[in-house]
Amino acid sequence: MADKVVVVTGAGSGIGLAIATAFAGAGARPVLADLDVTGCAHLGAVTVKADLGTSAGVASVVESAMAAYGGIDVLVNNVALAPYRESFESIDDAAWQRTWDVNVMSCVRLCRAVVPVMVARGGGSVVTVGSEGARHPKPYLVDYGVSKAALLSLAKALSIEYGDRNVRVNTVAPGPTRTATMDAFLAALAEEREIDVAAAADHFVREMRRLPLGRMNEPADVAEVVLFLAGERSRQVTGSEYAVNAGSTASM
């Protein structure tokens, strides 16, 4: 990835930060976007504070990348909202719209701006971070699951339209991953069952999710697959969905 210009959204924490770190370590030139970029400031990359649920926020990211490097080789659509919902009825139109704008329209707008740039440069790679929730939806994350299912369809359509112009479009679908959100869930589970967090994590992995590998993802596990799909080692891969879920059969 030496000197490749890579835009990563939602890069301030969790999986996005791991992806940004992986690309920086591979010699890329990352452009990192999030509402809060303090978490990735240490990487020495171009950072853009932006609300990616708006057209102005997306435009600021693309403009920053073009101003700094004159082009974009890789786009990683990672930014997402995953709010816990008490019930389907509790989600009003504004909440649905916000989830859709951040999770789906950020990807639509970025692809619309960036893919033509890639075409002009002779090709590129788009990798969208989806979720097992697209195929195994959970009632308390219903709007999130719907948005992730939409991203699968978008990636497939773009892979067909732009394949003959050497732009590859793929999706990575993480399963349970040790992010801050997961840690908060495990802390609540530990309190509920009156056990420590390590025991709660073991219960989640072995009893609740029955993960064949016996462990959750670390963010870096997802980042490595994104890095693979972005580079030349996957030059014959497009329109694909890579599950990174410790073998979870629940998402199949």
mmCIF file of C-alpha atoms in Angstrom:
data_model
loop_
_atom_site.group_PDB
_atom_site.id
_atom_site.type_symbol
_atom_site.label_atom_id
_atom_site.label_comp_id
_atom_site.label_asym_id
_atom_site.label_seq_id
_atom_site.Cartn_x
_atom_site.Cartn_y
_atom_site.Cartn_z
ATOM 1 C CA MET A 1 0.000 0.000 0.000
ATOM 2 C CA ALA A 2 3.048 2.274 -0.202
ATOM 3 C CA ASP A 3 1.961 5.838 -1.056
ATOM 4 C CA LYS A 4 -1.638 4.825 -1.802
ATOM 5 C CA VAL A 5 -4.116 7.515 -0.774
ATOM 6 C CA VAL A 6 -6.694 5.908 1.510
ATOM 7 C CA VAL A 7 -9.814 7.605 2.881
ATOM 8 C CA VAL A 8 -11.175 5.967 6.048
ATOM 9 C CA THR A 9 -14.399 7.145 7.651
ATOM 10 C CA GLY A 10 -15.240 6.611 11.298
ATOM 11 C CA ALA A 11 -11.498 6.431 11.942
ATOM 12 C CA GLY A 12 -11.467 7.915 15.426
ATOM 13 C CA SER A 13 -12.030 4.712 17.391
ATOM 14 C CA GLY A 14 -12.787 1.005 17.311
ATOM 15 C CA ILE A 15 -12.613 -0.834 14.009
ATOM 16 C CA GLY A 16 -12.052 2.399 12.083
ATOM 17 C CA LEU A 17 -8.999 3.279 14.144
ATOM 18 C CA ALA A 18 -7.606 -0.220 13.652
ATOM 19 C CA ILE A 19 -8.111 0.127 9.895
ATOM 20 C CA ALA A 20 -6.397 3.523 9.875
ATOM 21 C CA THR A 21 -3.490 2.106 11.888
ATOM 22 C CA ALA A 22 -3.114 -0.858 9.523
ATOM 23 C CA PHE A 23 -2.958 1.349 6.436
ATOM 24 C CA ALA A 24 -0.509 3.754 8.059
ATOM 25 C CA GLY A 25 1.696 0.810 8.967
ATOM 26 C CA ALA A 26 1.562 -0.441 5.383
ATOM 27 C CA GLY A 27 2.963 2.843 4.063
ATOM 28 C CA ALA A 28 -0.287 4.351 2.811
ATOM 29 C CA ARG A 29 -1.245 8.013 2.932
ATOM 30 C CA PRO A 30 -4.401 7.947 5.059
ATOM 31 C CA VAL A 31 -7.065 10.639 5.136
ATOM 32 C CA LEU A 32 -9.057 9.998 8.306
ATOM 33 C CA ALA A 33 -12.546 11.351 8.958
ATOM 34 C CA ASP A 34 -14.787 11.316 12.022
ATOM 35 C CA LEU A 35 -16.768 13.617 14.271
ATOM 36 C CA ASP A 36 -13.967 13.186 16.805
ATOM 37 C CA VAL A 37 -10.508 12.657 15.295
ATOM 38 C CA THR A 38 -8.487 12.934 18.498
ATOM 39 C CA GLY A 39 -8.175 9.145 18.695
ATOM 40 C CA CYS A 40 -6.326 8.929 15.375
ATOM 41 C CA ALA A 41 -4.298 12.147 15.588
ATOM 42 C CA HIS A 42 -1.181 10.230 16.649
ATOM 43 C CA LEU A 43 -0.972 8.544 13.251
ATOM 44 C CA GLY A 44 0.282 11.743 11.614
ATOM 45 C CA ALA A 45 -2.274 11.474 8.824
ATOM 46 C CA VAL A 46 -4.548 14.082 7.309
ATOM 47 C CA THR A 47 -7.547 14.243 9.645
ATOM 48 C CA VAL A 48 -10.934 15.774 8.904
ATOM 49 C CA LYS A 49 -13.527 16.509 11.560
ATOM 50 C CA ALA A 50 -16.815 16.032 9.758
ATOM 51 C CA ASP A 51 -20.406 14.925 10.196
ATOM 52 C CA LEU A 52 -20.531 12.259 7.518
ATOM 53 C CA GLY A 53 -24.291 12.112 7.692
ATOM 54 C CA THR A 54 -24.383 15.359 5.732
ATOM 55 C CA SER A 55 -23.434 16.203 2.167
ATOM 56 C CA ALA A 56 -21.234 19.048 3.421
ATOM 57 C CA GLY A 57 -19.334 16.707 5.719
ATOM 58 C CA VAL A 58 -18.667 14.255 2.912
ATOM 59 C CA ALA A 59 -17.579 17.059 0.595
ATOM 60 C CA SER A 60 -15.066 18.310 3.162
ATOM 61 C CA VAL A 61 -13.432 14.880 3.344
ATOM 62 C CA VAL A 62 -13.097 14.528 -0.416
ATOM 63 C CA GLU A 63 -11.838 18.084 -0.780
ATOM 64 C CA SER A 64 -9.224 17.539 1.929
ATOM 65 C CA ALA A 65 -7.946 14.361 0.272
ATOM 66 C CA MET A 66 -7.768 15.968 -3.159
ATOM 67 C CA ALA A 67 -6.048 19.073 -1.798
ATOM 68 C CA ALA A 68 -3.445 17.018 0.050
ATOM 69 C CA TYR A 69 -2.705 14.336 -2.544
ATOM 70 C CA GLY A 70 -4.512 15.071 -5.802
ATOM 71 C CA GLY A 71 -6.334 11.740 -5.906
ATOM 72 C CA ILE A 72 -7.759 8.797 -3.983
ATOM 73 C CA ASP A 73 -6.867 5.132 -4.460
ATOM 74 C CA VAL A 74 -8.844 3.418 -1.698
ATOM 75 C CA LEU A 75 -12.096 4.305 0.065
ATOM 76 C CA VAL A 76 -13.066 2.549 3.301
ATOM 77 C CA ASN A 77 -16.659 3.253 4.304
ATOM 78 C CA ASN A 78 -16.646 2.435 7.998
ATOM 79 C CA VAL A 79 -18.615 5.158 9.775
ATOM 80 C CA ALA A 80 -21.869 3.949 11.339
ATOM 81 C CA LEU A 81 -24.403 4.520 14.078
ATOM 82 C CA ALA A 82 -25.667 1.493 16.000
ATOM 83 C CA PRO A 83 -28.044 2.863 18.641
ATOM 84 C CA TYR A 84 -29.781 0.420 20.958
ATOM 85 C CA ARG A 85 -33.561 0.535 20.485
ATOM 86 C CA GLU A 86 -36.147 -0.368 23.105
ATOM 87 C CA SER A 87 -38.627 -1.414 20.408
ATOM 88 C CA PHE A 88 -39.479 -0.943 16.745
ATOM 89 C CA GLU A 89 -42.261 1.458 17.716
ATOM 90 C CA SER A 90 -39.818 3.650 19.620
ATOM 91 C CA ILE A 91 -37.921 4.659 16.458
ATOM 92 C CA ASP A 92 -39.414 7.805 14.960
ATOM 93 C CA ASP A 93 -38.834 9.168 11.468
ATOM 94 C CA ALA A 94 -36.000 11.435 12.597
ATOM 95 C CA ALA A 95 -34.116 8.520 14.164
ATOM 96 C CA TRP A 96 -34.557 6.369 11.068
ATOM 97 C CA GLN A 97 -33.368 9.243 8.888
ATOM 98 C CA ARG A 98 -30.255 9.891 10.969
ATOM 99 C CA THR A 99 -29.216 6.232 10.883
ATOM 100 C CA TRP A 100 -29.831 6.138 7.139
ATOM 101 C CA ASP A 101 -27.902 9.348 6.504
ATOM 102 C CA VAL A 102 -24.820 8.277 8.461
ATOM 103 C CA ASN A 103 -24.721 4.578 7.599
ATOM 104 C CA VAL A 104 -25.947 4.581 4.002
ATOM 105 C CA MET A 105 -25.886 8.059 2.497
ATOM 106 C CA SER A 106 -22.322 8.690 3.657
ATOM 107 C CA CYS A 107 -21.318 5.688 1.560
ATOM 108 C CA VAL A 108 -23.492 6.729 -1.389
ATOM 109 C CA ARG A 109 -22.153 10.280 -1.396
ATOM 110 C CA LEU A 110 -18.525 9.251 -0.948
ATOM 111 C CA CYS A 111 -18.717 6.649 -3.709
ATOM 112 C CA ARG A 112 -20.404 9.148 -6.026
ATOM 113 C CA ALA A 113 -17.534 11.588 -5.469
ATOM 114 C CA VAL A 114 -14.597 9.192 -5.191
ATOM 115 C CA VAL A 115 -15.247 6.449 -7.757
ATOM 116 C CA PRO A 116 -14.877 8.833 -10.736
ATOM 117 C CA VAL A 117 -11.548 9.944 -9.273
ATOM 118 C CA MET A 118 -10.460 6.302 -9.116
ATOM 119 C CA VAL A 119 -11.560 5.718 -12.693
ATOM 120 C CA ALA A 120 -9.475 8.684 -13.827
ATOM 121 C CA ARG A 121 -6.449 7.207 -12.009
ATOM 122 C CA GLY A 122 -6.857 3.823 -13.708
ATOM 123 C CA GLY A 123 -8.689 2.024 -10.914
ATOM 124 C CA GLY A 124 -9.132 1.706 -7.192
ATOM 125 C CA SER A 125 -10.749 -0.209 -4.377
ATOM 126 C CA VAL A 126 -13.819 0.507 -2.258
ATOM 127 C CA VAL A 127 -14.244 -1.509 0.930
ATOM 128 C CA THR A 128 -17.386 -1.052 2.987
ATOM 129 C CA VAL A 129 -17.578 -2.276 6.560
ATOM 130 C CA GLY A 130 -20.945 -3.954 6.857
ATOM 131 C CA SER A 131 -22.115 -6.221 9.660
ATOM 132 C CA GLU A 132 -23.415 -9.689 10.357
ATOM 133 C CA GLY A 133 -26.547 -7.734 11.308
ATOM 134 C CA ALA A 134 -27.331 -7.377 7.594
ATOM 135 C CA ARG A 135 -28.063 -11.111 7.405
ATOM 136 C CA HIS A 136 -28.859 -11.818 11.057
ATOM 137 C CA PRO A 137 -30.867 -8.768 12.174
ATOM 138 C CA LYS A 138 -31.531 -8.060 15.824
ATOM 139 C CA PRO A 139 -34.781 -6.365 16.923
ATOM 140 C CA TYR A 140 -32.963 -3.901 19.191
ATOM 141 C CA LEU A 141 -30.774 -2.791 16.249
ATOM 142 C CA VAL A 142 -33.424 -2.836 13.546
ATOM 143 C CA ASP A 143 -32.554 0.418 11.764
ATOM 144 C CA TYR A 144 -28.851 -0.470 11.922
ATOM 145 C CA GLY A 145 -29.518 -3.899 10.374
ATOM 146 C CA VAL A 146 -31.626 -2.409 7.597
ATOM 147 C CA SER A 147 -28.891 0.084 6.778
ATOM 148 C CA LYS A 148 -26.225 -2.624 6.627
ATOM 149 C CA ALA A 149 -28.380 -4.756 4.327
ATOM 150 C CA ALA A 150 -28.690 -1.762 2.003
ATOM 151 C CA LEU A 151 -24.910 -1.438 1.862
ATOM 152 C CA LEU A 152 -24.593 -5.002 0.575
ATOM 153 C CA SER A 153 -26.875 -4.201 -2.340
ATOM 154 C CA LEU A 154 -25.039 -0.962 -3.088
ATOM 155 C CA ALA A 155 -21.649 -2.678 -3.148
ATOM 156 C CA LYS A 156 -22.899 -5.400 -5.484
ATOM 157 C CA ALA A 157 -24.393 -2.867 -7.895
ATOM 158 C CA LEU A 158 -21.246 -0.722 -7.964
ATOM 159 C CA SER A 159 -18.991 -3.747 -8.456
ATOM 160 C CA ILE A 160 -20.933 -4.610 -11.622
ATOM 161 C CA GLU A 161 -21.109 -1.081 -13.010
ATOM 162 C CA TYR A 162 -17.462 -0.181 -12.464
ATOM 163 C CA GLY A 163 -15.731 -3.540 -12.842
ATOM 164 C CA ASP A 164 -14.681 -2.867 -16.433
ATOM 165 C CA ARG A 165 -13.033 0.336 -15.237
ATOM 166 C CA ASN A 166 -10.872 -1.494 -12.698
ATOM 167 C CA VAL A 167 -12.704 -0.286 -9.590
ATOM 168 C CA ARG A 168 -13.346 -3.132 -7.169
ATOM 169 C CA VAL A 169 -16.077 -2.898 -4.522
ATOM 170 C CA ASN A 170 -16.273 -5.325 -1.611
ATOM 171 C CA THR A 171 -17.821 -5.602 1.833
ATOM 172 C CA VAL A 172 -16.449 -6.865 5.142
ATOM 173 C CA ALA A 173 -19.010 -8.133 7.637
ATOM 174 C CA PRO A 174 -17.668 -8.243 11.200
ATOM 175 C CA GLY A 175 -19.233 -10.356 13.910
ATOM 176 C CA PRO A 176 -18.756 -9.689 17.652
ATOM 177 C CA THR A 177 -15.740 -7.389 18.050
ATOM 178 C CA ARG A 178 -14.055 -6.033 21.183
ATOM 179 C CA THR A 179 -14.823 -2.362 20.745
ATOM 180 C CA ALA A 180 -15.900 0.114 23.418
ATOM 181 C CA THR A 181 -19.518 -0.689 22.610
ATOM 182 C CA MET A 182 -18.930 -4.397 23.160
ATOM 183 C CA ASP A 183 -17.040 -3.707 26.386
ATOM 184 C CA ALA A 184 -20.012 -1.711 27.684
ATOM 185 C CA PHE A 185 -22.334 -4.596 26.822
ATOM 186 C CA LEU A 186 -20.080 -7.088 28.607
ATOM 187 C CA ALA A 187 -19.916 -4.867 31.680
ATOM 188 C CA ALA A 188 -23.721 -4.778 31.798
ATOM 189 C CA LEU A 189 -23.888 -8.537 31.300
ATOM 190 C CA ALA A 190 -21.387 -9.070 34.114
ATOM 191 C CA GLU A 191 -23.432 -6.903 36.443
ATOM 192 C CA GLU A 192 -26.644 -8.686 35.508
ATOM 193 C CA ARG A 193 -25.172 -12.140 36.126
ATOM 194 C CA GLU A 194 -23.051 -11.028 39.111
ATOM 195 C CA ILE A 195 -19.805 -12.246 37.542
ATOM 196 C CA ASP A 196 -16.636 -10.488 36.405
ATOM 197 C CA VAL A 197 -16.203 -9.138 32.890
ATOM 198 C CA ALA A 198 -13.864 -11.937 31.802
ATOM 199 C CA ALA A 199 -16.461 -14.521 32.801
ATOM 200 C CA ALA A 200 -19.155 -12.515 31.021
ATOM 201 C CA ALA A 201 -17.064 -12.470 27.849
ATOM 202 C CA ASP A 202 -16.541 -16.228 28.074
ATOM 203 C CA HIS A 203 -20.270 -16.775 28.571
ATOM 204 C CA PHE A 204 -21.062 -14.562 25.581
ATOM 205 C CA VAL A 205 -18.597 -16.373 23.314
ATOM 206 C CA ARG A 206 -19.318 -19.955 24.357
ATOM 207 C CA GLU A 207 -22.967 -19.956 25.403
ATOM 208 C CA MET A 208 -24.734 -16.969 23.864
ATOM 209 C CA ARG A 209 -23.007 -16.931 20.461
ATOM 210 C CA ARG A 210 -21.243 -20.331 20.414
ATOM 211 C CA LEU A 211 -18.384 -19.011 18.308
ATOM 212 C CA PRO A 212 -16.430 -21.993 16.919
ATOM 213 C CA LEU A 213 -13.058 -20.282 17.344
ATOM 214 C CA GLY A 214 -13.876 -19.571 20.991
ATOM 215 C CA ARG A 215 -12.968 -15.886 20.837
ATOM 216 C CA MET A 216 -14.327 -12.569 19.638
ATOM 217 C CA ASN A 217 -12.711 -10.405 17.000
ATOM 218 C CA GLU A 218 -10.205 -7.777 17.915
ATOM 219 C CA PRO A 219 -10.556 -4.661 15.728
ATOM 220 C CA ALA A 220 -7.226 -5.523 14.080
ATOM 221 C CA ASP A 221 -8.696 -8.802 12.818
ATOM 222 C CA VAL A 222 -11.220 -6.850 10.760
ATOM 223 C CA ALA A 223 -8.594 -4.348 9.657
ATOM 224 C CA GLU A 224 -6.386 -7.075 8.178
ATOM 225 C CA VAL A 225 -9.202 -8.267 5.912
ATOM 226 C CA VAL A 226 -9.920 -4.685 4.829
ATOM 227 C CA LEU A 227 -6.222 -4.240 4.028
ATOM 228 C CA PHE A 228 -6.267 -7.420 1.945
ATOM 229 C CA LEU A 229 -9.316 -6.324 -0.051
ATOM 230 C CA ALA A 230 -7.795 -2.908 -0.686
ATOM 231 C CA GLY A 231 -4.576 -4.241 -2.195
ATOM 232 C CA GLU A 232 -3.356 -6.064 -5.273
ATOM 233 C CA ARG A 233 -3.415 -9.474 -3.589
ATOM 234 C CA SER A 234 -7.194 -9.376 -4.042
ATOM 235 C CA ARG A 235 -7.157 -7.998 -7.585
ATOM 236 C CA GLN A 236 -9.647 -10.668 -8.748
ATOM 237 C CA VAL A 237 -12.079 -10.076 -5.876
ATOM 238 C CA THR A 238 -15.058 -7.782 -6.347
ATOM 239 C CA GLY A 239 -18.712 -7.847 -5.361
ATOM 240 C CA SER A 240 -17.815 -10.102 -2.425
ATOM 241 C CA GLU A 241 -18.770 -10.099 1.241
ATOM 242 C CA TYR A 242 -16.112 -11.338 3.649
ATOM 243 C CA ALA A 243 -17.422 -12.486 7.031
ATOM 244 C CA VAL A 244 -15.029 -11.905 9.949
ATOM 245 C CA ASN A 245 -17.000 -13.496 12.753
ATOM 246 C CA ALA A 246 -15.022 -16.334 14.386
ATOM 247 C CA GLY A 247 -17.134 -18.829 12.453
ATOM 248 C CA SER A 248 -20.465 -17.693 13.874
ATOM 249 C CA THR A 249 -23.230 -19.790 12.372
ATOM 250 C CA ALA A 250 -25.834 -17.339 13.681
ATOM 251 C CA SER A 251 -24.983 -14.899 10.896
ATOM 252 C CA MET A 252 -25.276 -17.432 8.070
#
